[in-house]
């Protein structure tokens, strides 16, 4: 992409479809006069009085506990310099978007036209009633030190200068893991820091708290090494790092150095200098966009070097986004009065430890061409690793509580971890009861596509969560090679069983059983043998039918209807006429929405609609303990049309109400009427359902499939399912676009369902 085309694209990104990158939206309904009276006068007075009586109530009754101010005066904007507060606004909006994206924290960006330190401090400090935390951004040194120090002294909420501490935490995580790899300790290393600005000083200060000795540090600015007695270009912050040394230049200082921290400018370090460093040197050349030394030059000079930069096109990018959203998430959640060294070190260790684990499915897909296994090329996690939101805030909260700065300690840390997980896995809290049940009673689940990368990635979560005893169909060598390539901790035989689909001698009983079931449908003996050898869905279904597995999952590859045709002759339906149905769950902002039947019945009859609805009601009640509110949808809205399709849904709704009087059921109706109670009341006041419908029964597969696609696309709702109802033993068919979390969810549902079936049959 040319520079001009990228520039045009970036400007359009900021300008269209609306200016900027932020908007404000309400979190409570404001649809009628009652809502208005609660949101504002007179109802708001009760919230005001509660806070006046107990200020801590602000965290419960207002958005303050989830609100961060990103504050700048635009005097040191990364790569742009002193461009002023107005021109800095796009950067601050960008920062706000990152807070929201990675940690679901709300942000007001505040650009202040003030350079006087005391006045700037006064303005920011006056904002304390509004915000739960202050993120200082792009304020030049040395003023940034003074501003942060003074604000920390007078404010009782976290104040964090990300340019200093965010960089320091992520760099320290890279150093932490680099030293692990080369078997060196913080106490023994010699550190050379090129640059004496805010970020460099913060990096060195944090490393000192982790064990680096001050006498082993050489900090340099544009005038050379900062040493005892130097007067040129000094200030109180540099003075703290003045040491007794004969070193005067970087060429002097770098000899036998174990760690180089570059936060200065391009070309500061050359290949000859790198050659004089100690064994296995760590080189963090973080100047952007051009580092102090290009990685390829450093590696050519020292093949044993471990390298990191601030760039995304090289391994080991030191990126502040690994830190700032998550340290604020933890600090605000426990009501920390400030962010202390203990919390920073906890953040360092959490980030570093995450890199030592296997990569997640999300990361694997985002960085498909990179080998992301812990080592010299992978010291720290990638920014889009969804596990950061689980690990880092939890570590920060623990450290805040242990160090005594948490005003709202969190007692149940397991529940807090689940809450954190829900920020990126919105299905987590909804699914937790089924996950917990499955963990207590894990079933033997066979996966037809055991060699599939996504299935293997999901298996790590299935094993870690303990929701099933997996059986993977596939070639053992291929599965082992993929586990090694992906970098998973899975071990065949210990964590899961492998059923070798190529071993002919074990298949006799399978093809004979299969032929008994399909031989009268025109399938010859040879065709039955071939199906068992080549069709893993058939093989998985046979394992379930023969009792060698409790349930099966397939469908990551291929068409839903093809998999269903393979399963049906083997695992029989429990319903008259061999009827089956499917149901999906969409996790919407305002709660779950169950949708039936998008995958099995193309044009169901009235009787089939009734059975589909009964299956859906049972699924909602038994699997999720939710009271179903069922709407039978149509193009007709309470009698506006009387064609066959409308009458089918109307009659089915009537019969369902007669058969299931304890369940809220109504129809036929528009989707608007189902989901909007106020609108529904204007059409028909006497509806048999109250509030928003949560179970939508579609008139045919066309409508169900279209609705499912639109809802997923327009709302970014998370899909759970599809769940297949009506088989005598559990068999579920994924859709190819399903995520690893989706595979885990369906596995947990299947295990929980198997346990519940067994309990019912034993009563």
XYZ file of C-alpha atoms in Angstrom:
763
model
C 0.000 0.000 0.000
C 1.408 3.395 -0.965
C 1.815 6.134 1.624
C -0.798 8.276 -0.141
C -3.401 5.535 -0.286
C -2.807 4.640 3.358
C -3.115 8.288 4.321
C -6.417 8.570 2.445
C -7.666 5.352 4.028
C -6.708 6.536 7.520
C -8.428 9.887 7.047
C -11.605 8.192 5.774
C -11.462 5.857 8.768
C -11.560 8.860 11.084
C -14.173 10.805 9.110
C -16.739 8.184 8.046
C -19.497 7.241 8.677
C -19.402 9.741 11.564
C -16.489 11.924 12.685
C -14.116 10.467 15.264
C -13.828 7.081 16.952
C -16.035 7.501 20.033
C -19.699 7.844 20.929
C -21.742 7.786 24.128
C -24.705 5.482 24.514
C -27.067 4.929 27.446
C -26.901 1.728 29.452
C -30.452 1.962 30.786
C -33.779 2.076 28.895
C -35.393 5.445 28.276
C -38.507 4.400 26.429
C -41.320 5.950 28.445
C -42.192 8.466 31.124
C -41.500 5.997 33.946
C -37.947 5.445 32.687
C -37.481 9.198 32.420
C -38.674 9.763 35.982
C -36.204 7.172 37.284
C -33.287 8.341 35.146
C -33.751 11.996 35.987
C -36.110 13.899 38.229
C -37.455 12.830 40.688
C -35.891 9.324 40.861
C -32.295 10.454 40.430
C -32.480 12.225 43.787
C -32.387 8.877 45.613
C -29.048 8.010 43.996
C -27.675 11.485 44.817
C -28.705 11.189 48.462
C -27.178 7.711 48.771
C -23.827 8.968 47.472
C -23.916 12.077 49.677
C -24.390 9.775 52.673
C -21.777 7.213 51.567
C -19.342 8.268 48.788
C -18.399 4.647 48.059
C -21.931 4.186 46.659
C -20.772 6.135 43.576
C -19.100 2.960 42.317
C -22.429 1.112 42.496
C -24.835 3.810 41.350
C -22.833 5.645 38.668
C -20.441 4.845 35.846
C -17.485 6.307 37.775
C -16.070 2.913 38.749
C -15.684 1.995 35.086
C -14.641 5.408 33.780
C -11.096 6.520 32.975
C -9.883 9.937 31.850
C -7.213 9.917 29.149
C -5.589 13.303 29.703
C -3.017 15.114 27.567
C -1.770 18.580 26.775
C -0.277 17.404 23.490
C 3.297 18.383 24.309
C 4.932 15.028 23.488
C 2.728 13.070 21.086
C 4.469 9.898 19.975
C 6.305 10.497 16.713
C 4.773 13.960 16.298
C 6.180 15.976 19.193
C 4.562 19.132 20.581
C 1.521 19.418 18.323
C -0.815 20.816 20.956
C -3.975 19.454 22.586
C -6.383 19.804 19.667
C -4.160 17.936 17.202
C -3.543 15.300 19.886
C -7.252 14.479 20.139
C -7.259 11.679 17.513
C -4.504 9.919 19.489
C -6.443 10.238 22.746
C -9.620 8.948 21.080
C -7.557 6.024 19.814
C -6.361 5.339 23.336
C -9.969 5.397 24.535
C -10.950 2.838 21.902
C -8.168 0.520 23.102
C -9.381 0.747 26.698
C -12.872 -0.233 25.546
C -11.785 -2.946 23.152
C -9.378 -4.745 25.461
C -10.851 -4.188 28.939
C -14.386 -2.807 28.453
C -13.437 0.395 30.263
C -15.230 3.583 29.306
C -13.122 6.664 28.614
C -13.534 10.372 28.197
C -10.545 11.820 26.372
C -9.649 15.216 27.834
C -7.257 17.497 25.981
C -6.145 20.447 28.109
C -4.647 23.626 26.708
C -2.187 24.181 29.544
C 1.584 23.747 29.930
C 2.092 25.208 33.396
C 2.600 22.250 35.738
C 0.712 23.612 38.732
C -2.262 24.769 36.668
C -2.370 21.463 34.799
C -2.328 19.558 38.090
C -5.102 21.746 39.477
C -7.321 21.122 36.439
C -6.793 17.359 36.444
C -7.208 17.008 40.212
C -10.559 18.801 40.032
C -11.852 15.932 37.859
C -11.625 13.323 40.626
C -15.397 13.196 41.309
C -15.998 12.162 37.699
C -13.431 9.425 37.151
C -12.261 6.164 38.664
C -8.753 6.607 37.238
C -6.512 9.017 35.331
C -4.323 7.923 32.404
C -1.802 10.658 31.621
C -0.668 10.619 28.027
C 1.859 12.412 25.820
C 3.019 15.039 28.334
C 6.665 15.932 27.809
C 9.461 15.315 30.298
C 10.371 16.536 32.857
C 6.904 18.041 33.383
C 5.310 14.597 33.222
C 7.233 13.502 36.333
C 6.061 16.512 38.289
C 2.456 16.247 37.123
C 2.182 12.571 38.015
C 3.930 12.935 41.374
C 1.772 15.852 42.469
C -1.446 14.177 41.333
C -0.554 10.953 43.146
C -0.037 12.974 46.321
C -3.438 14.690 46.230
C -5.757 12.269 44.414
C -7.262 9.100 45.894
C -7.711 7.335 42.561
C -5.088 5.667 40.336
C -2.957 8.094 38.320
C -0.828 6.351 35.706
C 1.441 7.911 33.090
C 1.348 5.216 30.453
C 4.305 6.557 28.485
C 6.385 5.839 31.592
C 4.892 2.893 33.392
C 3.108 1.062 30.585
C 6.331 0.916 28.602
C 8.250 -0.075 31.741
C 5.903 -2.948 32.599
C 5.872 -4.502 29.127
C 9.632 -4.053 28.677
C 10.222 -5.604 32.105
C 8.060 -8.589 31.119
C 10.241 -9.103 28.042
C 13.380 -8.831 30.193
C 11.904 -11.193 32.802
C 11.356 -13.901 30.193
C 14.592 -13.173 28.351
C 16.559 -13.746 31.537
C 14.626 -16.977 32.095
C 15.731 -18.236 28.710
C 19.424 -17.341 29.077
C 19.557 -18.354 32.751
C 20.629 -15.013 34.193
C 19.318 -13.182 37.254
C 18.282 -9.555 37.702
C 20.836 -9.151 40.487
C 23.784 -10.071 38.255
C 23.111 -8.295 34.969
C 24.706 -5.137 33.626
C 22.109 -2.792 32.098
C 22.733 -0.030 29.557
C 19.809 2.357 28.986
C 20.008 4.652 25.976
C 17.722 7.578 26.703
C 16.959 9.430 29.916
C 13.382 10.495 29.273
C 10.204 9.477 31.041
C 9.955 5.961 29.603
C 13.618 5.096 30.081
C 13.700 6.290 33.689
C 10.492 4.392 34.493
C 11.896 1.211 32.910
C 15.068 1.347 34.943
C 13.241 2.233 38.166
C 10.942 -0.774 37.771
C 13.863 -3.104 36.997
C 15.614 -1.846 40.128
C 12.597 -2.950 42.194
C 12.933 -6.373 40.549
C 16.534 -6.844 41.648
C 18.808 -4.996 39.224
C 21.596 -3.228 41.151
C 21.995 0.498 40.641
C 25.784 0.219 40.380
C 25.278 -2.107 37.363
C 23.225 0.469 35.455
C 24.599 2.849 32.844
C 22.066 5.428 31.677
C 22.889 7.658 28.721
C 21.400 10.799 27.258
C 22.534 12.871 24.293
C 25.569 14.004 26.327
C 26.734 10.476 27.071
C 26.877 8.392 30.234
C 25.262 9.866 33.362
C 28.025 9.610 35.959
C 28.772 11.015 39.387
C 29.920 14.600 39.088
C 28.480 15.317 35.669
C 26.759 18.703 35.432
C 25.871 19.132 31.769
C 22.206 18.480 30.940
C 21.406 17.071 34.355
C 18.151 17.196 36.336
C 16.988 15.570 39.588
C 15.577 12.532 37.791
C 18.791 11.816 35.905
C 20.826 12.449 39.016
C 19.290 9.366 40.651
C 21.129 7.214 38.103
C 24.527 8.858 38.279
C 27.099 6.201 39.207
C 30.838 6.043 39.802
C 32.244 4.934 36.446
C 34.951 5.711 33.913
C 32.480 5.070 31.063
C 31.663 8.173 29.055
C 30.152 6.910 25.791
C 27.822 4.144 24.793
C 30.783 2.353 23.251
C 32.406 2.289 26.682
C 29.273 1.337 28.561
C 28.068 -1.453 26.309
C 31.101 -3.703 26.937
C 29.964 -6.848 28.788
C 26.400 -5.503 29.084
C 23.711 -8.185 29.458
C 20.793 -5.890 28.647
C 20.390 -2.922 26.334
C 17.274 -0.767 26.722
C 16.817 1.589 23.806
C 14.380 4.456 24.278
C 16.241 7.122 22.354
C 16.576 7.227 18.573
C 17.646 5.332 15.451
C 21.204 4.156 14.879
C 22.436 4.631 18.429
C 23.783 1.087 18.606
C 25.939 -0.495 15.913
C 27.057 -4.029 15.146
C 30.557 -3.557 16.555
C 29.137 -2.445 19.895
C 26.795 -5.429 19.996
C 29.758 -7.769 19.507
C 31.239 -6.546 22.808
C 28.161 -7.410 24.890
C 28.023 -10.349 27.295
C 26.833 -13.812 26.253
C 23.210 -14.124 25.124
C 22.598 -10.367 25.262
C 19.079 -8.958 25.513
C 18.584 -6.022 23.156
C 15.340 -4.057 23.492
C 15.631 -1.450 20.746
C 12.322 0.356 21.250
C 12.755 3.609 19.328
C 9.904 3.986 16.822
C 9.575 3.720 13.894
C 13.323 3.096 13.470
C 14.961 1.262 16.382
C 18.388 1.925 17.841
C 19.672 -0.995 15.778
C 17.769 -2.999 13.197
C 17.179 -6.577 14.396
C 18.802 -8.176 11.359
C 22.036 -6.228 11.937
C 22.111 -7.133 15.622
C 21.468 -10.802 14.880
C 24.165 -10.903 12.239
C 26.640 -9.475 14.752
C 25.469 -11.681 17.601
C 23.459 -14.765 16.647
C 22.963 -15.463 20.365
C 21.163 -12.145 20.965
C 17.517 -11.963 22.013
C 15.811 -9.009 20.346
C 12.733 -6.897 20.902
C 11.517 -3.678 19.300
C 8.516 -1.390 19.397
C 7.468 -2.493 15.901
C 4.765 -4.961 14.975
C 6.681 -6.352 11.969
C 9.372 -7.930 14.157
C 9.049 -10.527 16.920
C 8.719 -9.390 20.538
C 6.919 -6.085 20.082
C 6.984 -4.057 23.293
C 3.461 -2.667 23.061
C 1.830 -0.750 25.908
C -1.566 -2.189 25.043
C -0.428 -5.381 26.784
C -0.571 -3.430 30.023
C -2.575 -0.246 30.409
C -6.139 -1.532 29.793
C -5.652 -4.437 32.164
C -3.845 -2.711 35.011
C -6.630 -0.109 35.055
C -9.266 -2.852 34.888
C -7.888 -4.461 38.027
C -7.235 -1.172 39.821
C -10.768 0.131 39.260
C -12.444 -3.166 40.088
C -10.935 -3.262 43.578
C -11.128 0.507 44.147
C -7.341 0.948 44.349
C -6.273 4.370 45.612
C -3.194 4.273 43.411
C -1.058 1.919 41.313
C 1.988 0.928 43.344
C 5.180 -1.013 42.627
C 3.649 -4.262 43.881
C 0.850 -3.962 41.324
C 3.316 -3.148 38.544
C 5.489 -6.157 39.359
C 2.402 -8.389 39.470
C 1.490 -7.069 36.049
C 5.000 -7.861 34.762
C 4.873 -11.449 35.995
C 1.333 -12.059 34.688
C 2.248 -10.826 31.199
C 5.503 -12.792 31.190
C 3.927 -16.022 32.431
C 1.200 -15.863 29.796
C 3.831 -16.046 27.048
C 5.055 -19.367 28.435
C 1.667 -20.991 27.859
C 0.344 -22.362 24.584
C -1.209 -19.798 22.264
C -4.949 -19.319 22.077
C -7.084 -19.913 18.996
C -7.649 -16.158 18.583
C -3.921 -15.464 18.567
C -3.192 -18.360 16.221
C -5.644 -17.007 13.670
C -4.494 -13.396 14.000
C -0.817 -14.327 13.533
C -1.173 -17.305 11.255
C 2.322 -17.067 9.703
C 4.226 -16.774 12.993
C 5.614 -19.551 15.178
C 4.343 -18.437 18.569
C 5.982 -20.768 21.044
C 7.760 -19.432 24.110
C 11.378 -18.741 23.317
C 13.719 -16.170 21.863
C 11.223 -15.117 19.190
C 8.238 -15.041 21.531
C 9.023 -13.390 24.867
C 5.739 -11.611 25.500
C 2.131 -12.236 24.418
C 0.514 -10.679 21.401
C -1.895 -7.771 21.990
C -4.913 -9.751 20.799
C -4.367 -12.607 23.240
C -7.797 -12.745 24.968
C -6.286 -14.292 28.094
C -4.660 -10.980 29.054
C -8.014 -9.756 30.394
C -8.224 -12.795 32.679
C -4.657 -12.975 33.958
C -3.420 -9.402 34.326
C -6.316 -7.714 36.200
C -6.536 -10.698 38.544
C -2.828 -10.401 39.383
C -3.201 -6.641 39.840
C -6.178 -7.061 42.188
C -4.325 -9.620 44.306
C -1.328 -7.303 44.589
C -3.533 -4.307 45.427
C -5.258 -6.234 48.209
C -2.006 -7.646 49.598
C -0.360 -4.195 49.594
C -3.357 -2.545 51.259
C -4.450 -0.076 48.566
C -7.749 -1.798 47.606
C -10.778 -0.003 49.065
C -13.189 -2.623 47.646
C -11.418 -5.972 48.145
C -12.721 -8.829 46.026
C -13.440 -11.891 48.135
C -14.366 -14.432 45.479
C -11.461 -14.350 43.029
C -12.793 -17.332 41.055
C -16.007 -15.451 40.369
C -13.945 -12.396 39.469
C -11.931 -14.439 36.950
C -15.159 -15.597 35.332
C -16.373 -12.014 35.165
C -13.120 -10.971 33.489
C -13.389 -13.827 31.024
C -16.859 -12.613 30.103
C -15.402 -9.360 28.727
C -14.008 -11.283 25.768
C -16.060 -14.464 26.056
C -19.588 -13.195 26.518
C -20.751 -16.802 26.615
C -18.705 -17.555 29.725
C -21.035 -16.432 32.512
C -24.101 -17.679 30.651
C -22.467 -21.068 30.157
C -20.890 -21.354 33.594
C -23.558 -23.605 35.170
C -23.222 -26.087 32.306
C -19.430 -25.862 32.438
C -19.482 -26.515 36.180
C -21.828 -29.506 35.746
C -19.712 -30.893 32.909
C -16.538 -30.545 34.997
C -18.115 -32.642 37.737
C -19.347 -35.261 35.259
C -17.174 -35.176 32.126
C -18.511 -37.379 29.347
C -16.632 -39.278 26.650
C -17.043 -37.018 23.611
C -15.697 -38.143 20.244
C -14.670 -35.483 17.709
C -14.954 -36.565 14.098
C -12.457 -33.976 12.792
C -9.688 -34.722 15.272
C -6.934 -33.499 12.957
C -8.501 -30.060 12.438
C -6.389 -27.189 13.817
C -9.378 -25.398 15.349
C -10.563 -28.588 17.025
C -7.095 -29.169 18.471
C -6.924 -25.597 19.752
C -10.337 -26.060 21.339
C -9.172 -29.336 22.907
C -6.663 -27.450 25.029
C -9.539 -25.498 26.583
C -11.693 -28.643 26.880
C -8.874 -30.423 28.722
C -7.976 -27.411 30.876
C -11.611 -26.919 31.864
C -12.130 -30.663 32.331
C -15.568 -30.629 30.679
C -15.112 -33.860 28.719
C -12.947 -36.901 28.164
C -12.064 -36.284 24.500
C -11.619 -38.932 21.833
C -10.115 -37.602 18.596
C -10.583 -39.468 15.348
C -7.518 -39.094 13.166
C -4.035 -40.274 12.403
C -1.897 -40.244 15.563
C 1.214 -38.986 13.791
C -0.642 -36.113 12.136
C -2.291 -35.110 15.429
C 1.054 -35.250 17.272
C 2.782 -33.147 14.612
C 0.029 -30.524 14.698
C 0.105 -30.331 18.492
C 3.856 -29.709 18.282
C 3.502 -27.130 15.498
C 0.719 -25.225 17.243
C 2.548 -25.407 20.565
C -0.144 -27.006 22.710
C 0.412 -28.732 26.061
C -1.761 -31.672 25.041
C -0.417 -35.184 25.364
C -2.172 -38.060 23.576
C -3.041 -40.872 25.931
C -2.922 -38.611 28.966
C -5.263 -35.784 27.954
C -7.269 -37.518 25.238
C -7.564 -40.747 23.296
C -6.842 -41.043 19.591
C -8.885 -43.377 17.428
C -6.783 -44.166 14.387
C -9.089 -43.933 11.403
C -6.619 -45.807 9.176
C -6.336 -49.040 11.142
C -8.367 -51.482 9.081
C -8.281 -54.361 11.524
C -10.321 -52.545 14.170
C -13.161 -51.608 11.862
C -14.899 -54.936 11.315
C -17.440 -54.566 14.083
C -18.107 -50.991 12.939
C -18.867 -51.713 9.299
C -20.943 -54.743 10.243
C -23.007 -52.694 12.683
C -23.326 -49.944 10.085
C -24.436 -52.351 7.372
C -27.101 -53.793 9.679
C -28.584 -50.297 9.918
C -28.272 -49.175 6.293
C -28.117 -52.408 4.322
C -31.816 -52.223 3.459
C -31.297 -48.678 2.139
C -29.248 -49.807 -0.832
C -25.828 -49.646 0.889
C -23.688 -52.639 -0.059
C -21.157 -54.352 2.196
C -18.317 -52.755 0.252
C -19.932 -49.334 0.521
C -20.388 -49.814 4.276
C -16.712 -50.746 4.656
C -15.675 -47.740 2.617
C -17.838 -45.356 4.648
C -16.334 -46.551 7.920
C -12.793 -46.155 6.544
C -13.288 -42.748 4.922
C -16.133 -40.956 6.698
C -15.175 -39.880 10.203
C -18.691 -38.634 10.959
C -20.037 -42.134 10.331
C -17.253 -43.573 12.479
C -17.960 -41.160 15.355
C -21.680 -41.944 15.221
C -20.923 -45.682 15.298
C -18.730 -45.236 18.375
C -21.616 -43.482 20.132
C -24.163 -46.066 19.001
C -21.916 -48.914 20.208
C -21.425 -47.262 23.600
C -17.717 -46.526 23.100
C -18.397 -42.800 23.432
C -21.195 -40.939 25.205
C -21.667 -38.244 22.574
C -20.141 -36.818 19.424
C -19.253 -33.501 17.810
C -18.669 -33.024 14.094
C -19.214 -30.397 11.419
C -16.102 -28.206 11.582
C -15.554 -29.310 7.999
C -18.362 -29.891 5.503
C -22.104 -29.210 5.263
C -24.576 -29.534 8.105
C -27.094 -31.505 6.041
C -24.424 -33.985 4.893
C -23.333 -34.688 8.443
C -26.959 -35.061 9.514
C -27.598 -37.600 6.745
C -24.596 -39.616 7.950
C -25.738 -39.612 11.588
C -29.471 -40.307 11.216
C -29.335 -43.988 10.191
C -26.950 -44.777 13.078
C -28.229 -42.748 16.035
C -31.993 -42.984 15.903
C -34.511 -40.328 16.817
C -36.616 -40.660 19.948
C -39.474 -38.759 18.254
C -42.367 -40.049 16.134
C -41.518 -39.926 12.472
C -37.797 -39.680 13.299
C -38.280 -35.940 13.786
C -35.341 -33.768 14.887
C -34.880 -30.056 15.424
C -32.086 -27.602 16.050
C -31.795 -24.567 18.300
C -29.164 -21.843 18.581
C -28.463 -19.355 21.347
C -27.428 -15.806 20.558
C -25.972 -13.835 23.455
C -27.296 -10.322 22.971
C -26.555 -7.200 25.007
C -29.982 -7.477 26.658
C -29.857 -11.212 27.328
C -29.889 -14.569 25.534
C -32.087 -15.164 22.506
C -32.966 -18.745 21.511
C -33.784 -19.351 17.855
C -35.374 -22.487 16.342
C -35.094 -24.159 13.856
C -32.331 -22.883 11.532
C -30.734 -26.158 10.378
C -33.016 -29.206 10.224
C -36.628 -28.634 9.114
C -36.911 -26.792 5.804
C -40.657 -26.115 5.822
C -42.184 -27.595 8.972
C -45.861 -28.390 9.223
C -48.071 -27.093 12.007
C -47.514 -30.285 13.992
C -43.775 -30.039 13.460
C -43.776 -26.374 14.574
C -45.445 -27.485 17.812
C -42.813 -30.157 18.405
C -39.971 -27.747 17.557
C -41.369 -25.280 20.114
C -41.673 -28.011 22.761
C -38.066 -29.041 22.142
C -36.988 -25.408 22.481
C -38.907 -24.888 25.736
C -37.392 -28.039 27.220
C -33.899 -27.000 26.137
C -34.221 -23.512 27.652
C -35.637 -24.823 30.920
C -33.398 -27.832 31.448
C -30.098 -26.604 30.046
C -30.183 -23.031 31.338
C -32.924 -22.854 33.984
C -34.416 -19.839 32.193
C -38.127 -19.117 32.028
C -39.003 -19.332 28.330
C -40.997 -16.521 26.738
C -41.966 -17.989 23.388
C -42.962 -16.055 20.267
C -44.050 -17.831 17.077
C -42.937 -15.487 14.318
C -44.596 -14.704 11.020
C -45.070 -11.987 8.419
C -48.509 -11.671 10.008
C -48.933 -9.721 13.243
C -51.869 -10.972 15.342
C -54.156 -11.628 12.378
C -53.027 -9.051 9.811
C -52.734 -11.847 7.203
C -54.667 -15.099 6.823
C -52.603 -17.075 4.332
C -51.438 -20.627 4.970
C -48.105 -19.713 6.577
C -49.663 -17.177 8.960
C -52.489 -19.511 9.927
C -49.988 -22.313 10.537
C -48.166 -20.228 13.151
C -51.379 -18.858 14.658
C -52.900 -22.289 15.078
C -49.661 -23.773 16.406
C -49.452 -21.011 19.032
C -53.049 -21.652 20.104
C -52.485 -25.386 20.471
C -49.250 -24.830 22.385
C -51.020 -22.545 24.860
C -53.590 -25.271 25.431
C -50.973 -27.968 25.899
C -48.503 -25.875 27.934
C -50.560 -23.362 29.922
C -47.724 -22.833 32.387
C -45.447 -21.407 29.658
C -45.705 -17.916 28.159
C -46.419 -18.561 24.453
C -48.016 -16.393 21.800
C -48.127 -15.725 18.070
C -48.337 -15.300 15.211
C -46.393 -12.013 15.430
C -43.687 -9.887 13.883
C -40.187 -10.015 15.314
C -40.675 -6.355 16.326
C -43.642 -7.333 18.435
C -41.760 -10.230 19.994
C -38.749 -8.169 21.033
C -40.402 -4.835 21.851
C -43.097 -5.093 24.560
C -44.141 -1.443 24.212
C -44.694 -1.809 20.476
C -46.498 -5.115 20.993
C -48.932 -3.461 23.406
C -49.944 -0.959 20.731
C -50.823 -3.838 18.382
C -52.453 -6.254 20.811
C -52.771 -5.542 24.526
C -53.882 -9.042 25.489
C -50.747 -10.921 24.457
C -49.941 -14.059 26.425
C -46.290 -13.091 26.875
C -44.811 -10.411 29.118
C -41.691 -8.466 28.361
C -39.189 -9.361 25.651
C -39.520 -12.805 24.065
C -36.420 -14.937 24.495
C -37.442 -17.928 22.341
C -38.217 -17.282 18.679
C -39.885 -20.079 16.701
C -39.461 -19.491 12.973
C -41.992 -20.536 10.338
C -39.366 -22.192 8.120
C -35.639 -22.662 7.634
C -35.375 -19.687 5.274
C -36.602 -17.293 7.939
C -34.546 -18.950 10.684
C -31.309 -18.941 8.698
C -31.753 -15.343 7.543
C -32.584 -14.149 11.059
C -29.592 -15.988 12.516
C -27.215 -14.475 9.965
C -28.566 -10.956 10.353
C -28.506 -11.023 14.131
C -24.933 -12.314 14.226
C -23.735 -9.783 11.676
C -25.538 -6.690 12.938
C -25.212 -7.204 16.684
C -21.920 -9.101 17.015
C -23.846 -11.549 19.195
C -21.977 -14.659 20.296
C -23.401 -17.925 18.974
C -23.798 -21.027 21.096
C -24.799 -24.131 19.198
C -26.506 -25.356 17.150
C -27.846 -27.930 19.594
C -29.542 -30.933 18.013
C -32.730 -32.135 19.723
C -34.412 -35.517 19.323
C -31.620 -38.107 19.044
C -31.490 -41.050 21.431
C -27.817 -40.274 22.083
C -26.189 -36.820 21.864
C -24.724 -35.922 18.485
C -24.052 -32.319 17.572
C -23.058 -30.696 14.313
C -21.011 -27.527 14.364
C -21.035 -24.896 11.658
C -17.602 -24.333 10.044
C -17.303 -20.740 11.295
C -17.588 -21.786 14.943
C -14.855 -20.511 17.258
C -12.822 -22.511 19.749
C -14.999 -21.065 22.498
C -18.015 -22.341 20.539
C -16.563 -25.844 20.444
C -15.906 -25.685 24.183
C -19.450 -24.471 24.853
C -21.047 -27.190 22.767
C -18.837 -29.777 24.457
C -19.881 -28.557 27.891
C -23.556 -28.574 26.854
C -23.197 -32.116 25.527
C -21.511 -33.378 28.723
C -24.094 -31.684 30.937
C -26.917 -33.061 28.780
C -25.500 -36.589 28.984
C -25.363 -36.401 32.776
C -28.926 -35.053 32.969
C -30.173 -37.818 30.658
C -28.505 -40.453 32.819
C -30.035 -38.953 35.939
C -33.495 -38.932 34.368
C -33.208 -42.551 33.196
C -32.102 -43.730 36.644
C -35.090 -42.162 38.424
